[in-house]
């Protein structure tokens, strides 16, 4: 993946909790075998409503999605992350992310900015009040800030994932550096484990 | 050694590289693959010039896109057909066992693993599908992964994973008659919420769990992800071993004895502690029905649609109101008065032989309400063939149910089985998200027994309501 260090831009306020993966990208879109082109499917059912926040011109060109708690709940579909990124977002702010969504984000360079409830809420209100509000996410420092709204907060990101973001490292390449450890582990697996040669 | 929980024992036994505060590298014993979440992973391997490290620990099936009728014909939808063809091409190119449509071992990925004896206690199992937690019913550590992780497992047979918290959900006491595994898990999700299990592996414990069959345990573990949990599992016991003995890929002879000794060492040690514990009284449970658009929005069938204004939390209040608007429901309406036009019995949650037997007992000698579309979709060809050997298909068709071929079907509507806008289903599946079963469709999650009774009554009903 490409290195991600700092993201600066405006945001879209999605004031809903439990935004599930089926809303982010409906299942019809999962039939595609490509990794690109999912932006058109992002929230496609909700976008039928002209008043839906993603359709409002004042929020066009945003690079940060600020959402309610428990974002990305539901399925394992990485297509949800591909759709969010293909649409133009580089980070999602929420007070809680579903585990698989969070993992999928970090594999693709989409920053899951997990902040306390009150910070997420303050950011939502600030962006709703001022669509031009500039937000900066600093991956190195693990901070999110909107100086004009007086918001500054740390967010959680483990060291290994932070480093992968900053350097744009290939996960599989990193693992293959442990090939000897994998070989050793495999040599000691119990014989009763199933094996299904083709 | 300090006392450990079941999940900690499995985790420790699969640690390839310790992670400190960060993710650890875990070995994967079995990688299940289907057509939807794998094509981009195989493409990634090709782009990087990598191969599949252990094709013999990898098994693929076709399930999400497959039609549930006329499967002897090519899939009509060209995009679905292409996705299935790509799976066949990829598994051929990378030398992986694959079960094509109508193969006797083909079915929903989480139904065939246990059926074939591929799912065993103490294993780590992953799949690009969130309902992989199903396999936890056997005391395996099983969880869903995204496509990048699928590629990672294909290339390395390992995964980076953050060490999860542990959570005990104790279901104490005995279930009353007519209350099922599905009602247990719906009640649990209602209790802890869709995010209640985030970062945790849930171990289901207690008398009511021990009393469940393997099918019932799979139903419970299947929906762990609906509570946000990384995985859900149940300690292996004699019920588990009896189910496994003699299955095609389960060990036999000396290997069976060796495995059995190990499996008996897996249950959580006396004195081990969980990060969090929750208790549920099985004896107080009644059949549950979801009323909203996430699986924590559930109520006993004896209750009414809740009034969002009575909810203390503002976020939950907004979510409940939006859910009622989408579902076309009015607060205060008794659940039993809600009319239903579609019944779906199937999915990786409730499409196993025991689920079909339970539904057939309700359907036997009765007739599906006029105007109702009622479909039964077995989880695999093995389930379908077993059901037909027992005459269940005849019971269903005589009552007016549509007896179909296996697949994920209307659980997520990637094949032609969909709800039309405004249609309302009683569904034995796992998700009631907006549009899950078709754009504008309204899904209520229920057990197979309630689904079958509802097909006959036309409104939500339990089997005893029909007497």
XYZ file of C-alpha atoms in Angstrom:
665
model
C 0.000 0.000 0.000
C 0.980 3.663 -0.371
C 2.498 5.384 2.675
C 0.036 7.476 4.714
C 1.480 10.120 7.017
C -0.834 13.123 7.272
C -4.337 13.693 5.957
C -5.727 17.213 5.797
C -9.120 18.043 4.374
C -12.796 18.586 4.964
C -15.248 15.973 6.238
C -18.692 14.500 5.674
C -20.790 14.131 8.856
C -22.664 10.796 8.863
C -24.665 11.026 12.063
C -25.788 7.391 12.304
C -24.678 4.623 14.615
C -24.159 0.982 13.593
C -23.505 1.826 9.949
C -23.297 -1.687 8.539
C -21.278 -3.003 5.628
C -24.461 -3.776 3.663
C -25.215 -0.033 3.651
C -21.631 0.922 2.847
C -21.652 -1.373 -0.197
C -24.785 -3.424 -1.000
C -24.344 -7.085 -1.918
C -25.102 -6.614 -5.626
C -21.713 -4.930 -5.877
C -19.914 -7.931 -4.390
C -20.295 -9.896 -7.604
C -17.492 -7.939 -9.213
C -14.078 -9.586 -9.361
C -12.111 -6.308 -9.540
C -10.680 -4.260 -6.694
C -11.513 -0.842 -8.192
C -14.628 1.051 -9.225
C -16.637 0.565 -6.022
C -17.040 4.302 -5.280
C -20.276 4.466 -7.261
C -21.724 1.797 -4.979
C -20.839 3.577 -1.742
C -24.033 3.975 0.332
C -25.865 3.518 -2.970
C -29.269 2.861 -1.388
C -29.061 5.843 0.951
C -27.830 8.006 -1.925
C -31.190 7.525 -3.633
C -32.338 10.201 -1.181
C -31.230 13.608 -2.554
C -31.026 14.928 1.014
C -28.566 12.233 2.081
C -25.434 13.907 3.371
C -23.178 12.454 0.677
C -25.346 14.166 -1.952
C -25.067 17.644 -0.422
C -22.775 19.915 -2.454
C -21.331 21.632 0.623
C -19.721 18.336 1.632
C -18.210 17.564 -1.793
C -14.503 16.816 -2.076
C -14.146 15.684 1.536
C -11.354 13.311 2.529
C -12.607 12.362 6.023
C -15.828 10.541 6.927
C -17.041 11.270 10.472
C -19.614 8.692 11.608
C -21.564 7.484 14.625
C -20.402 4.653 16.841
C -19.856 1.031 15.801
C -18.975 1.838 12.213
C -18.508 -1.020 9.733
C -20.505 -3.593 11.653
C -21.543 -6.735 9.803
C -19.874 -8.574 7.000
C -16.181 -9.153 6.239
C -16.477 -7.560 2.795
C -13.330 -5.547 2.120
C -15.345 -4.023 -0.723
C -16.653 -1.623 1.951
C -13.164 -0.189 2.429
C -12.513 -0.162 -1.314
C -15.760 1.775 -1.852
C -14.964 4.366 0.818
C -11.467 4.905 -0.593
C -12.585 4.872 -4.212
C -15.070 7.621 -3.348
C -12.178 9.736 -2.086
C -12.052 9.255 1.692
C -8.694 8.641 3.323
C -9.845 8.287 6.935
C -12.970 7.423 8.928
C -13.578 8.856 12.407
C -15.788 6.925 14.840
C -15.853 6.100 18.524
C -15.871 2.390 17.702
C -15.110 0.234 14.680
C -16.120 -3.331 13.965
C -13.016 -5.548 14.156
C -12.968 -6.892 10.595
C -13.692 -3.470 9.094
C -10.854 -2.003 11.125
C -8.439 -4.718 9.963
C -9.512 -4.295 6.349
C -8.939 -0.526 6.620
C -5.405 -0.891 7.871
C -4.535 -3.310 5.050
C -5.555 -0.714 2.458
C -4.274 2.524 3.947
C -7.651 3.846 5.120
C -7.024 5.294 8.584
C -9.524 4.167 11.256
C -9.487 7.106 13.656
C -11.003 5.778 16.868
C -11.646 8.571 19.365
C -13.687 8.872 22.569
C -17.472 9.309 22.153
C -17.383 12.979 23.112
C -14.668 13.778 20.560
C -16.516 11.968 17.759
C -19.688 13.787 18.707
C -17.990 17.185 18.900
C -16.426 16.617 15.499
C -19.782 15.616 13.989
C -21.427 18.804 15.321
C -18.519 20.988 14.216
C -18.564 19.614 10.667
C -22.348 19.921 10.447
C -22.041 23.569 11.537
C -19.154 24.328 9.207
C -18.744 22.083 6.141
C -15.497 23.877 5.276
C -13.918 22.906 8.620
C -10.414 21.644 8.028
C -9.426 18.436 9.828
C -5.904 17.069 10.124
C -5.085 13.463 10.940
C -1.465 12.881 11.835
C -0.664 9.162 11.704
C 2.830 9.623 13.072
C 1.602 11.498 16.146
C -1.682 9.522 16.271
C -3.730 12.705 16.608
C -6.796 14.201 14.979
C -7.385 17.944 15.136
C -9.733 20.627 13.883
C -8.087 23.801 15.207
C -10.892 26.131 14.081
C -13.307 24.150 16.256
C -10.881 23.773 19.140
C -10.776 19.984 18.748
C -7.611 18.000 19.324
C -7.485 14.367 20.328
C -5.237 11.347 20.320
C -6.413 8.140 18.660
C -5.356 4.543 19.109
C -3.137 2.789 16.594
C -0.711 0.044 17.588
C 2.977 0.605 16.788
C 3.211 -2.072 14.108
C 0.188 -0.768 12.212
C 1.382 2.827 12.539
C 4.695 1.856 11.014
C 3.005 0.028 8.150
C 0.983 3.189 7.420
C 3.993 5.486 7.571
C 6.196 3.308 5.396
C 3.500 1.812 3.178
C 4.766 -1.682 3.924
C 3.552 -4.867 2.265
C 2.061 -7.061 4.961
C 2.843 -10.333 3.208
C 6.432 -9.280 2.562
C 6.854 -8.566 6.270
C 5.461 -11.964 7.223
C 7.699 -13.793 4.788
C 10.654 -12.477 6.776
C 9.447 -14.993 9.388
C 9.521 -17.926 6.943
C 11.838 -19.906 9.213
C 9.478 -19.552 12.163
C 6.564 -20.697 9.988
C 8.583 -23.711 8.773
C 9.410 -24.654 12.359
C 5.798 -24.301 13.448
C 4.579 -26.467 10.568
C 7.074 -29.213 11.350
C 5.443 -29.625 14.755
C 1.769 -29.639 13.828
C -0.222 -32.634 15.129
C -0.785 -35.447 12.649
C -4.560 -35.516 13.212
C -5.099 -32.113 11.580
C -7.077 -32.483 8.351
C -5.453 -32.125 4.956
C -7.343 -31.985 1.650
C -4.984 -32.478 -1.279
C -6.678 -31.752 -4.585
C 1.034 -22.658 34.090
C -1.657 -20.147 35.028
C -5.232 -21.261 34.372
C -6.299 -20.417 30.823
C -9.543 -20.144 28.912
C -10.387 -22.329 25.913
C -9.641 -19.554 23.435
C -6.346 -18.690 25.116
C -5.215 -22.311 24.840
C -5.970 -22.427 21.120
C -4.368 -19.032 20.581
C -1.175 -20.020 22.398
C -0.937 -23.275 20.452
C -0.968 -21.348 17.154
C 1.395 -18.511 17.916
C 4.184 -18.430 15.342
C 5.673 -15.069 16.329
C 4.830 -13.154 19.522
C 3.670 -9.580 19.010
C 4.317 -7.683 22.221
C 1.659 -4.942 22.253
C 0.971 -5.311 18.546
C -0.489 -8.069 16.421
C 0.848 -11.612 16.773
C 1.482 -14.004 13.921
C -0.905 -16.974 14.147
C -0.892 -20.191 12.151
C -4.059 -21.104 10.239
C -5.028 -24.790 10.160
C -7.861 -24.509 7.673
C -8.691 -21.804 5.136
C -12.167 -21.930 3.633
C -12.688 -20.022 0.407
C -15.749 -18.955 -1.598
C -16.277 -17.011 -4.781
C -17.117 -13.560 -3.397
C -14.149 -12.537 -1.276
C -11.342 -14.430 -3.043
C -10.911 -13.189 -6.645
C -8.982 -10.049 -5.715
C -6.804 -12.098 -3.347
C -5.778 -14.520 -6.098
C -5.119 -11.516 -8.368
C -2.863 -10.079 -5.661
C -0.856 -13.313 -5.543
C -0.400 -13.250 -9.294
C 0.648 -9.585 -9.306
C 3.318 -10.263 -6.677
C 4.413 -13.553 -8.252
C 3.445 -15.525 -5.144
C 1.922 -18.975 -4.768
C -0.380 -20.661 -2.258
C 1.766 -21.978 0.593
C -0.459 -24.887 1.670
C -3.150 -25.658 -0.928
C -4.008 -28.857 0.960
C -5.129 -26.780 3.973
C -7.428 -24.776 1.710
C -10.917 -25.740 0.486
C -13.257 -23.781 -1.758
C -16.964 -23.946 -2.469
C -19.556 -21.991 -4.435
C -22.374 -20.638 -2.311
C -23.207 -16.919 -2.310
C -24.118 -16.526 -5.996
C -25.605 -19.910 -6.756
C -29.261 -20.109 -7.752
C -31.475 -22.434 -5.732
C -33.234 -23.968 -8.715
C -32.134 -25.325 -12.080
C -28.529 -25.534 -10.935
C -27.900 -28.028 -13.718
C -28.029 -24.973 -16.011
C -25.355 -22.251 -16.181
C -26.032 -19.277 -13.860
C -28.233 -16.826 -15.765
C -26.787 -13.630 -14.251
C -23.564 -13.075 -16.247
C -21.786 -11.249 -13.402
C -22.550 -14.012 -10.891
C -21.607 -16.641 -13.440
C -18.291 -14.913 -14.093
C -17.481 -14.746 -10.372
C -18.073 -18.476 -9.981
C -16.012 -19.225 -13.093
C -13.162 -17.127 -11.715
C -13.174 -19.217 -8.528
C -12.936 -22.384 -10.603
C -10.075 -20.939 -12.647
C -8.207 -19.738 -9.565
C -8.557 -22.971 -7.616
C -7.423 -24.952 -10.657
C -4.434 -22.658 -11.203
C -3.402 -22.803 -7.541
C -4.208 -26.483 -7.039
C -6.967 -26.055 -4.429
C -9.879 -28.460 -3.865
C -13.118 -26.829 -5.020
C -16.714 -28.039 -4.883
C -18.640 -26.783 -7.923
C -22.402 -26.392 -8.054
C -24.183 -29.745 -7.623
C -21.046 -31.542 -6.434
C -22.220 -33.829 -3.599
C -19.989 -31.920 -1.141
C -21.076 -28.448 -2.299
C -23.044 -26.142 -0.043
C -22.732 -23.123 2.199
C -19.119 -22.914 3.319
C -20.032 -22.997 7.030
C -22.308 -25.983 6.568
C -19.913 -28.195 4.617
C -16.828 -27.717 6.844
C -18.397 -29.422 9.869
C -20.263 -31.927 7.698
C -17.024 -33.195 6.138
C -15.220 -33.386 9.463
C -12.866 -30.584 8.413
C -13.847 -28.524 11.448
C -12.260 -30.012 14.551
C -11.666 -28.837 18.123
C -8.495 -26.891 18.753
C -8.072 -25.744 15.160
C -7.719 -22.233 13.810
C -10.085 -21.711 10.880
C -10.518 -18.597 8.773
C -12.618 -17.639 5.784
C -13.374 -14.416 3.949
C -16.790 -14.438 5.550
C -17.882 -13.026 8.876
C -19.972 -16.080 9.785
C -16.847 -18.215 10.060
C -17.502 -17.978 13.801
C -19.947 -20.876 13.187
C -17.065 -23.354 13.446
C -16.441 -22.235 17.020
C -19.247 -24.635 17.982
C -16.608 -27.384 17.877
C -14.172 -25.616 20.154
C -12.210 -24.224 17.203
C -10.978 -20.642 16.994
C -12.690 -19.492 13.815
C -13.175 -16.009 12.477
C -13.922 -14.003 9.365
C -11.287 -12.044 7.474
C -11.178 -9.555 4.607
C -9.762 -10.137 1.156
C -6.286 -8.748 1.948
C -6.114 -11.213 4.814
C -7.345 -13.999 2.510
C -4.393 -13.207 0.248
C -2.088 -13.173 3.280
C -3.274 -16.612 4.408
C -3.007 -18.033 0.903
C 0.592 -16.796 0.670
C 1.788 -17.551 4.206
C -0.788 -19.806 5.992
C -0.611 -17.271 8.832
C -2.336 -14.079 9.934
C -1.429 -11.056 12.011
C -3.983 -10.727 14.795
C -4.282 -8.525 17.834
C -4.652 -10.612 21.022
C -8.382 -10.425 21.809
C -10.125 -10.018 25.134
C -12.120 -12.937 26.495
C -15.803 -12.792 27.297
C -17.919 -15.483 28.959
C -21.599 -15.605 28.124
C -23.192 -17.984 30.625
C -26.595 -19.292 29.663
C -27.746 -20.775 32.952
C -30.616 -23.180 33.514
C -32.654 -25.150 30.987
C -34.541 -23.808 27.965
C -38.328 -24.053 28.138
C -40.005 -26.210 25.452
C -40.273 -24.416 22.100
C -37.320 -22.112 22.776
C -34.307 -22.719 20.556
C -30.628 -21.967 20.024
C -31.688 -19.100 17.738
C -33.655 -17.510 20.555
C -30.628 -17.803 22.850
C -28.362 -15.949 20.471
C -30.949 -13.298 19.551
C -31.488 -12.644 23.261
C -27.725 -12.398 23.840
C -27.296 -9.875 21.025
C -30.267 -7.931 22.368
C -28.566 -7.896 25.754
C -25.001 -6.917 24.834
C -25.681 -5.032 21.588
C -24.133 -5.203 18.111
C -20.856 -3.827 19.450
C -20.888 -5.665 22.784
C -18.353 -8.246 21.704
C -15.917 -6.004 19.789
C -12.323 -7.023 20.430
C -13.431 -10.189 22.245
C -13.772 -13.888 21.744
C -16.998 -15.052 23.346
C -17.099 -18.418 25.076
C -20.684 -19.650 25.436
C -21.064 -21.617 28.634
C -23.651 -22.962 31.008
C -26.244 -25.690 31.238
C -28.397 -24.522 28.328
C -25.373 -24.433 25.989
C -24.168 -27.869 27.093
C -27.633 -29.254 26.369
C -27.605 -28.029 22.746
C -26.926 -30.327 19.791
C -24.024 -29.461 17.482
C -26.510 -27.855 15.081
C -27.813 -25.659 17.880
C -24.295 -24.742 18.963
C -23.455 -23.763 15.389
C -26.507 -21.490 15.306
C -25.325 -19.754 18.475
C -21.684 -19.369 17.412
C -22.706 -18.316 13.894
C -24.168 -15.033 15.113
C -21.250 -14.088 17.397
C -20.252 -11.539 14.767
C -23.710 -9.944 15.106
C -22.639 -9.026 18.632
C -19.407 -7.651 17.155
C -17.274 -10.474 18.559
C -14.066 -11.591 16.903
C -15.198 -15.191 17.357
C -17.484 -17.331 19.478
C -16.793 -20.808 20.727
C -18.006 -23.628 22.923
C -15.865 -26.160 24.762
C -15.761 -29.549 23.028
C -17.466 -32.404 24.894
C -19.016 -35.805 24.243
C -21.706 -34.195 22.053
C -18.913 -32.783 19.872
C -16.964 -36.039 19.716
C -20.065 -38.089 18.892
C -20.853 -35.730 15.998
C -17.299 -35.946 14.641
C -16.481 -39.631 14.951
C -16.523 -41.307 11.559
C -16.762 -38.107 9.489
C -14.661 -38.186 6.341
C -11.809 -35.880 7.403
C -11.992 -36.475 11.158
C -9.075 -38.568 12.458
C -9.547 -42.310 12.949
C -7.798 -45.132 14.770
C -4.753 -44.084 16.791
C -4.996 -40.515 15.495
C -8.553 -40.278 16.852
C -7.368 -41.339 20.313
C -4.482 -38.880 20.202
C -6.763 -36.074 19.092
C -9.375 -36.964 21.705
C -6.794 -36.736 24.487
C -5.823 -33.291 23.291
C -9.403 -32.106 22.802
C -10.288 -33.139 26.349
C -7.538 -30.797 27.599
C -9.029 -27.775 25.829
C -11.940 -26.638 28.043
C -11.344 -23.540 30.148
C -9.370 -24.326 33.310
C -10.871 -23.994 36.742
C -9.869 -20.557 38.025
C -9.285 -18.986 34.602
C -10.712 -15.487 34.331
C -12.476 -13.709 31.503
C -12.172 -10.008 30.707
C -15.961 -9.808 30.996
C -18.775 -12.150 32.062
C -22.463 -11.972 31.186
C -25.305 -14.157 32.454
C -28.574 -15.057 30.795
C -31.378 -17.087 32.383
C -32.415 -19.745 29.868
C -35.565 -20.648 31.772
C -36.931 -17.114 31.298
C -36.462 -17.082 27.498
C -39.286 -17.086 24.962
C -39.022 -17.190 21.147
C -37.531 -13.953 19.809
C -38.305 -11.864 16.717
C -36.229 -8.935 15.469
C -38.228 -5.772 14.809
C -35.508 -3.381 13.599
C -32.616 -3.109 11.176
C -29.816 -4.485 13.283
C -29.763 -7.810 15.128
C -29.785 -6.233 18.594
C -33.232 -4.804 17.879
C -35.139 -7.892 19.030
C -38.133 -8.603 21.229
C -39.886 -11.635 22.669
C -42.739 -12.733 20.384
C -45.071 -12.032 23.300
C -44.090 -8.341 23.291
C -45.029 -5.354 21.156
C -42.932 -3.212 18.829
C -41.067 -0.944 21.247
C -41.590 2.798 21.523
C -38.324 4.595 20.660
C -39.276 7.408 23.054
C -38.858 5.037 25.989
C -35.158 4.512 25.179
C -32.795 6.457 27.421
C -29.882 6.778 25.001
C -30.374 9.443 22.302
C -28.407 7.485 19.703
C -30.412 4.320 20.319
C -33.628 6.367 20.157
C -32.746 7.828 16.742
C -31.654 4.418 15.481
C -34.900 2.801 16.693
C -37.063 5.468 15.074
C -35.189 5.170 11.792
C -35.561 1.385 11.994
C -39.327 1.574 12.574
C -39.681 3.978 9.631
C -37.737 1.616 7.366
C -39.603 -1.441 8.645
C -43.000 0.220 8.266
C -43.899 -0.574 11.865
C -45.756 1.384 14.539
C -44.655 1.357 18.148
C -47.028 -0.647 20.326
C -48.114 -3.124 17.642
C -48.089 -6.646 19.111
C -45.395 -8.678 17.309
C -47.949 -11.447 16.716
C -50.146 -9.004 14.745
C -47.495 -8.168 12.128
C -48.432 -9.690 8.755
C -45.673 -11.450 6.815
C -45.611 -12.265 3.087
C -42.366 -14.237 2.763
C -40.763 -16.992 4.821
C -37.152 -18.010 4.281
C -35.804 -21.104 6.031
C -32.109 -21.422 5.269
C -28.667 -19.723 5.588
C -25.509 -20.697 7.481
C -27.420 -19.940 10.685
C -30.327 -22.364 10.289
C -30.168 -24.670 7.252
C -28.889 -27.869 8.800
C -30.772 -31.138 9.043
C -31.978 -30.474 12.559
C -33.332 -27.063 11.536
C -35.229 -28.635 8.658
C -36.590 -31.414 10.875
C -37.845 -28.821 13.350
C -39.534 -26.788 10.624
C -41.005 -29.919 9.055
C -42.543 -30.986 12.371
C -44.420 -27.682 12.384
C -45.390 -27.884 8.708
C -46.573 -31.491 8.767
C -50.271 -31.777 7.984
C -50.730 -28.012 7.730
C -50.966 -25.555 4.845
C -49.021 -22.405 4.123
C -51.268 -19.358 4.233
C -52.663 -18.248 0.882
C -50.464 -15.621 -0.788
C -47.438 -16.489 1.320
C -44.122 -17.223 -0.424
C -42.407 -19.829 1.739
C -39.072 -21.323 0.769
C -36.823 -23.934 2.322
C -33.186 -23.829 1.203
C -31.018 -26.622 2.621
C -27.466 -25.639 3.543
C -25.756 -28.251 1.397
C -26.421 -31.132 -0.942
C -25.702 -33.486 1.942
C -28.433 -31.816 4.011
C -30.802 -31.828 1.062
C -30.186 -35.504 0.337
C -30.559 -36.437 4.010
C -33.802 -34.468 4.258
C -35.165 -36.208 1.171
C -34.186 -39.600 2.588
C -36.257 -38.712 5.647
C -39.184 -37.500 3.516
C -38.959 -33.908 4.769
C -39.163 -32.529 1.236
C -42.563 -34.210 0.855
C -43.771 -32.699 4.119
C -42.708 -29.233 2.998
C -44.086 -29.413 -0.521
C -47.388 -30.923 0.685
C -47.763 -27.929 3.014
C -47.032 -25.463 0.204
C -43.364 -24.670 0.884
C -40.971 -24.386 -2.036
C -38.226 -27.039 -1.652
C -35.059 -25.636 -3.192
C -31.401 -26.381 -3.910
C -28.580 -25.362 -1.540
C -26.859 -22.002 -1.243
C -26.798 -18.748 0.712
C -29.910 -17.663 -1.158
C -32.154 -15.025 0.385
C -29.888 -14.465 3.383
C -28.067 -11.843 1.353
C -29.851 -11.915 -1.994
C -26.829 -12.232 -4.252
C -28.745 -14.826 -6.266
C -32.279 -14.408 -7.702
C -33.949 -15.076 -4.300
C -34.818 -11.562 -3.138
C -37.459 -9.545 -1.383
C -39.180 -6.879 -3.470
C -39.391 -3.355 -1.977
C -41.813 -3.349 0.953
C -42.021 -7.135 1.231
C -41.700 -8.488 4.744
C -39.977 -11.735 5.644
C -39.719 -14.042 8.608
C -36.204 -15.311 8.012
C -34.005 -17.842 9.791
C -30.906 -15.965 8.610
C -28.597 -13.712 10.600
C -28.911 -10.094 9.437
C -31.869 -7.747 9.272
C -29.923 -4.808 7.839
C -31.747 -2.448 5.488
C -31.930 -4.013 2.045
C -30.148 -7.176 3.168
C -32.633 -9.494 1.441
C -33.303 -7.134 -1.447
C -33.568 -3.385 -1.785
C -36.447 -2.060 0.307
C -37.135 -5.510 1.804
C -37.997 -5.844 5.492
C -36.393 -8.713 7.386
C -37.408 -10.199 10.744
C -35.003 -12.753 12.209
C -36.576 -15.836 13.793
C -35.969 -19.513 14.543
C -36.936 -22.262 12.065
C -39.898 -23.195 14.284
C -41.264 -19.641 14.328
C -40.567 -19.260 10.599
C -42.567 -22.391 9.780
C -45.423 -21.447 12.111
C -45.496 -17.943 10.643
C -45.739 -19.349 7.119
C -48.919 -21.116 8.191
C -50.430 -18.379 10.351
C -49.565 -15.424 8.112
C -48.481 -13.387 11.129
C -45.660 -14.090 13.587
C -46.530 -17.265 15.452
C -45.030 -20.056 17.497
C -45.907 -23.695 16.797
C -48.216 -23.783 19.824
C -50.173 -20.811 18.437
C -51.301 -23.140 15.629
C -52.982 -25.658 17.946
